[in-house]
Amino acid sequence: MSAEAVGRHMPSVVTLDDLSAMMTADGHHRYEISPEGVLSIMPPPGYAHAIIATRLMGWLLAAGIPAGRIAQAVGLRIVGRAGGEGGRIPDLVVWSKAQADGIWLPVADVLLVVEIVSPGSEGVDLVTKRREYAAAGIPRYWTVDQDAPQTVTMHRLDTGEYHPHATMPLAWVLNTAPAEHLDD
């Protein structure tokens, strides 16, 4: 189907229900929308990206964080400063308690979101999502670069903005206890 044909059938305002329907119809892409209504369509993550997410998830599980509090690629409902509602799909989410099933989960109990930066997603992952997650009140935001050391940058929320707390190679992170990074 051409972009012109898709454009003719797009609603003027895309909702989270619309995104869910789009993802159901197209299992090859991830769909997100900013609280301001900007639609993003991304290809599925690559192998290196998936391995980083799996290593982090295994690290969290091995440390005793229950599987019901960790998820890869699950949707979060993001409410913007102006009241608009968006949906983002972080690469990894850690909650303070298990969540009810759903496609677009609330951020109220989120402790940490992790974005693995892929080529082409730098602006969204490092600027846009950082701003949106901070506005949503998520206390910790990590990014993982796909450079040789797989550099992890850990941010903490302070007075409504994220501030870098630590930067280190993923291998170093995996040799520490999650509690060192998740507890205040």
mmCIF file of C-alpha atoms in Angstrom:
data_model
loop_
_atom_site.group_PDB
_atom_site.id
_atom_site.type_symbol
_atom_site.label_atom_id
_atom_site.label_comp_id
_atom_site.label_asym_id
_atom_site.label_seq_id
_atom_site.Cartn_x
_atom_site.Cartn_y
_atom_site.Cartn_z
ATOM 1 C CA MET A 1 0.000 0.000 0.000
ATOM 2 C CA SER A 2 1.341 3.413 -0.892
ATOM 3 C CA ALA A 3 1.883 6.245 1.587
ATOM 4 C CA GLU A 4 -0.816 8.192 -0.239
ATOM 5 C CA ALA A 5 -3.347 5.366 0.267
ATOM 6 C CA VAL A 6 -2.438 5.047 3.950
ATOM 7 C CA GLY A 7 -2.719 8.812 4.412
ATOM 8 C CA ARG A 8 -6.256 8.865 2.984
ATOM 9 C CA HIS A 9 -7.399 6.345 5.610
ATOM 10 C CA MET A 10 -5.676 7.889 8.639
ATOM 11 C CA PRO A 11 -7.926 9.597 11.173
ATOM 12 C CA SER A 12 -7.209 13.294 11.706
ATOM 13 C CA VAL A 13 -6.417 12.582 15.361
ATOM 14 C CA VAL A 14 -4.724 9.257 16.186
ATOM 15 C CA THR A 15 -5.658 7.759 19.561
ATOM 16 C CA LEU A 16 -4.014 4.999 21.577
ATOM 17 C CA ASP A 17 -6.831 2.689 20.411
ATOM 18 C CA ASP A 18 -5.884 3.553 16.820
ATOM 19 C CA LEU A 19 -2.238 2.732 17.592
ATOM 20 C CA SER A 20 -3.263 -0.616 19.072
ATOM 21 C CA ALA A 21 -5.247 -1.424 15.929
ATOM 22 C CA MET A 22 -2.323 -0.387 13.719
ATOM 23 C CA MET A 23 0.079 -2.630 15.646
ATOM 24 C CA THR A 24 -2.366 -5.533 15.428
ATOM 25 C CA ALA A 25 -2.661 -5.094 11.652
ATOM 26 C CA ASP A 26 1.098 -4.622 11.156
ATOM 27 C CA GLY A 27 3.274 -6.974 13.185
ATOM 28 C CA HIS A 28 6.455 -5.623 11.573
ATOM 29 C CA HIS A 29 6.600 -2.120 13.089
ATOM 30 C CA ARG A 30 6.289 -0.358 16.431
ATOM 31 C CA TYR A 31 3.917 2.584 16.608
ATOM 32 C CA GLU A 32 4.190 5.370 19.171
ATOM 33 C CA ILE A 33 2.580 8.762 19.528
ATOM 34 C CA SER A 34 3.737 11.778 21.495
ATOM 35 C CA PRO A 35 1.299 13.594 23.807
ATOM 36 C CA GLU A 36 1.281 16.335 21.134
ATOM 37 C CA GLY A 37 0.066 13.857 18.494
ATOM 38 C CA VAL A 38 3.305 13.161 16.590
ATOM 39 C CA LEU A 39 3.170 9.632 15.194
ATOM 40 C CA SER A 40 6.378 7.548 15.050
ATOM 41 C CA ILE A 41 6.679 4.297 13.112
ATOM 42 C CA MET A 42 9.804 2.257 13.794
ATOM 43 C CA PRO A 43 11.089 -1.040 12.439
ATOM 44 C CA PRO A 44 11.472 -3.865 14.944
ATOM 45 C CA PRO A 45 14.699 -3.773 16.953
ATOM 46 C CA GLY A 46 17.756 -5.559 15.609
ATOM 47 C CA TYR A 47 19.568 -8.514 17.127
ATOM 48 C CA ALA A 48 22.175 -6.473 19.084
ATOM 49 C CA HIS A 49 19.383 -4.308 20.491
ATOM 50 C CA ALA A 50 17.433 -7.395 21.602
ATOM 51 C CA ILE A 51 20.496 -8.956 23.233
ATOM 52 C CA ILE A 52 21.134 -5.803 25.304
ATOM 53 C CA ALA A 53 17.500 -5.823 26.508
ATOM 54 C CA THR A 54 17.708 -9.539 27.302
ATOM 55 C CA ARG A 55 20.970 -9.107 29.258
ATOM 56 C CA LEU A 56 19.449 -6.302 31.333
ATOM 57 C CA MET A 57 16.292 -8.288 31.966
ATOM 58 C CA GLY A 58 18.306 -11.357 33.020
ATOM 59 C CA TRP A 59 20.380 -9.181 35.383
ATOM 60 C CA LEU A 60 17.235 -7.808 37.024
ATOM 61 C CA LEU A 61 15.662 -11.266 37.322
ATOM 62 C CA ALA A 62 18.863 -12.792 38.749
ATOM 63 C CA ALA A 63 18.864 -10.084 41.411
ATOM 64 C CA GLY A 64 15.431 -11.196 42.577
ATOM 65 C CA ILE A 65 13.165 -8.618 40.958
ATOM 66 C CA PRO A 66 9.972 -10.558 40.194
ATOM 67 C CA ALA A 67 9.200 -11.187 36.522
ATOM 68 C CA GLY A 68 5.797 -9.530 36.998
ATOM 69 C CA ARG A 69 7.552 -6.212 37.626
ATOM 70 C CA ILE A 70 9.773 -6.214 34.506
ATOM 71 C CA ALA A 71 8.719 -6.082 30.864
ATOM 72 C CA GLN A 72 10.272 -5.538 27.475
ATOM 73 C CA ALA A 73 8.543 -3.424 24.824
ATOM 74 C CA VAL A 74 5.272 -2.756 26.645
ATOM 75 C CA GLY A 75 3.243 0.390 26.025
ATOM 76 C CA LEU A 76 3.091 3.236 28.529
ATOM 77 C CA ARG A 77 0.375 5.882 28.560
ATOM 78 C CA ILE A 78 2.158 9.250 28.631
ATOM 79 C CA VAL A 79 0.194 12.368 29.505
ATOM 80 C CA GLY A 80 1.858 15.581 28.366
ATOM 81 C CA ARG A 81 2.120 18.904 30.154
ATOM 82 C CA ALA A 82 -0.714 20.327 28.033
ATOM 83 C CA GLY A 83 -2.968 17.334 28.789
ATOM 84 C CA GLY A 84 -2.495 15.467 25.513
ATOM 85 C CA GLU A 85 -2.192 11.691 25.747
ATOM 86 C CA GLY A 86 0.518 9.711 24.015
ATOM 87 C CA GLY A 87 1.872 6.204 24.032
ATOM 88 C CA ARG A 88 5.514 5.183 24.192
ATOM 89 C CA ILE A 89 7.049 1.720 24.111
ATOM 90 C CA PRO A 90 10.297 1.697 26.124
ATOM 91 C CA ASP A 91 12.700 -1.154 25.534
ATOM 92 C CA LEU A 92 12.548 -2.156 29.202
ATOM 93 C CA VAL A 93 10.322 -1.083 32.113
ATOM 94 C CA VAL A 94 10.646 -1.848 35.835
ATOM 95 C CA TRP A 95 7.673 -1.261 38.137
ATOM 96 C CA SER A 96 7.389 -1.084 41.921
ATOM 97 C CA LYS A 97 4.567 -3.658 41.755
ATOM 98 C CA ALA A 98 3.007 -6.012 39.214
ATOM 99 C CA GLN A 99 0.609 -4.420 36.725
ATOM 100 C CA ALA A 100 -2.792 -5.410 35.397
ATOM 101 C CA ASP A 101 -2.784 -6.619 31.808
ATOM 102 C CA GLY A 102 -3.172 -3.952 29.168
ATOM 103 C CA ILE A 103 -1.624 -2.424 26.079
ATOM 104 C CA TRP A 104 -1.078 1.135 27.334
ATOM 105 C CA LEU A 105 -0.186 0.924 31.029
ATOM 106 C CA PRO A 106 -0.109 3.889 33.423
ATOM 107 C CA VAL A 107 3.239 5.284 34.581
ATOM 108 C CA ALA A 108 2.236 5.670 38.246
ATOM 109 C CA ASP A 109 4.270 2.677 39.494
ATOM 110 C CA VAL A 110 7.172 2.855 37.017
ATOM 111 C CA LEU A 111 10.605 2.941 38.688
ATOM 112 C CA LEU A 112 12.771 2.826 35.557
ATOM 113 C CA VAL A 113 12.514 3.000 31.780
ATOM 114 C CA VAL A 114 15.394 1.950 29.533
ATOM 115 C CA GLU A 115 15.810 2.987 25.911
ATOM 116 C CA ILE A 116 18.414 1.230 23.772
ATOM 117 C CA VAL A 117 19.500 3.804 21.222
ATOM 118 C CA SER A 118 19.390 2.512 17.657
ATOM 119 C CA PRO A 119 20.711 4.274 14.552
ATOM 120 C CA GLY A 120 18.047 6.764 13.538
ATOM 121 C CA SER A 121 16.330 6.863 16.947
ATOM 122 C CA GLU A 122 18.849 9.115 18.707
ATOM 123 C CA GLY A 123 16.708 12.259 18.660
ATOM 124 C CA VAL A 124 13.580 10.549 19.903
ATOM 125 C CA ASP A 125 15.357 8.433 22.550
ATOM 126 C CA LEU A 126 17.766 11.073 23.860
ATOM 127 C CA VAL A 127 15.619 14.205 23.642
ATOM 128 C CA THR A 128 11.912 13.616 23.053
ATOM 129 C CA LYS A 129 11.346 10.568 25.255
ATOM 130 C CA ARG A 130 13.629 11.967 27.933
ATOM 131 C CA ARG A 131 11.421 15.082 28.126
ATOM 132 C CA GLU A 132 8.178 13.082 28.051
ATOM 133 C CA TYR A 133 9.260 10.568 30.702
ATOM 134 C CA ALA A 134 10.426 13.401 32.966
ATOM 135 C CA ALA A 135 7.088 15.211 32.554
ATOM 136 C CA ALA A 136 5.340 11.930 33.418
ATOM 137 C CA GLY A 137 7.331 11.735 36.672
ATOM 138 C CA ILE A 138 9.243 8.508 35.968
ATOM 139 C CA PRO A 139 12.080 8.595 38.545
ATOM 140 C CA ARG A 140 14.819 6.904 36.472
ATOM 141 C CA TYR A 141 15.620 6.895 32.774
ATOM 142 C CA TRP A 142 18.545 4.970 31.296
ATOM 143 C CA THR A 143 19.842 4.995 27.757
ATOM 144 C CA VAL A 144 22.141 2.333 26.332
ATOM 145 C CA ASP A 145 24.232 3.189 23.287
ATOM 146 C CA GLN A 146 25.063 0.472 20.791
ATOM 147 C CA ASP A 147 28.718 1.509 20.764
ATOM 148 C CA ALA A 148 31.512 -0.982 21.533
ATOM 149 C CA PRO A 149 31.244 -0.695 25.369
ATOM 150 C CA GLN A 150 27.431 -0.445 25.184
ATOM 151 C CA THR A 151 27.527 2.723 27.276
ATOM 152 C CA VAL A 152 24.747 3.044 29.835
ATOM 153 C CA THR A 153 23.803 6.566 30.935
ATOM 154 C CA MET A 154 21.671 6.608 34.072
ATOM 155 C CA HIS A 155 19.483 9.653 34.693
ATOM 156 C CA ARG A 156 17.584 10.562 37.850
ATOM 157 C CA LEU A 157 14.574 12.839 37.981
ATOM 158 C CA ASP A 158 15.127 15.990 40.036
ATOM 159 C CA THR A 159 12.790 19.001 40.028
ATOM 160 C CA GLY A 160 11.018 17.797 36.896
ATOM 161 C CA GLU A 161 14.145 17.173 34.798
ATOM 162 C CA TYR A 162 16.533 14.293 34.326
ATOM 163 C CA HIS A 163 20.123 14.755 35.364
ATOM 164 C CA PRO A 164 22.884 12.285 34.487
ATOM 165 C CA HIS A 165 23.768 10.266 37.572
ATOM 166 C CA ALA A 166 26.315 7.812 36.144
ATOM 167 C CA THR A 167 27.754 6.646 32.829
ATOM 168 C CA MET A 168 29.445 3.264 32.480
ATOM 169 C CA PRO A 169 29.821 0.250 30.170
ATOM 170 C CA LEU A 170 27.006 -2.299 30.285
ATOM 171 C CA ALA A 171 29.468 -5.000 31.431
ATOM 172 C CA TRP A 172 30.228 -2.930 34.539
ATOM 173 C CA VAL A 173 26.518 -2.412 35.267
ATOM 174 C CA LEU A 174 25.889 -6.151 34.991
ATOM 175 C CA ASN A 175 28.562 -6.766 37.666
ATOM 176 C CA THR A 176 26.722 -4.622 40.213
ATOM 177 C CA ALA A 177 23.465 -5.119 42.077
ATOM 178 C CA PRO A 178 20.372 -3.408 40.646
ATOM 179 C CA ALA A 179 19.627 -2.042 44.116
ATOM 180 C CA GLU A 180 22.774 0.122 43.809
ATOM 181 C CA HIS A 181 21.084 1.961 40.932
ATOM 182 C CA LEU A 182 17.379 1.766 41.768
ATOM 183 C CA ASP A 183 17.333 2.655 45.477
ATOM 184 C CA ASP A 184 17.726 6.200 46.687
#
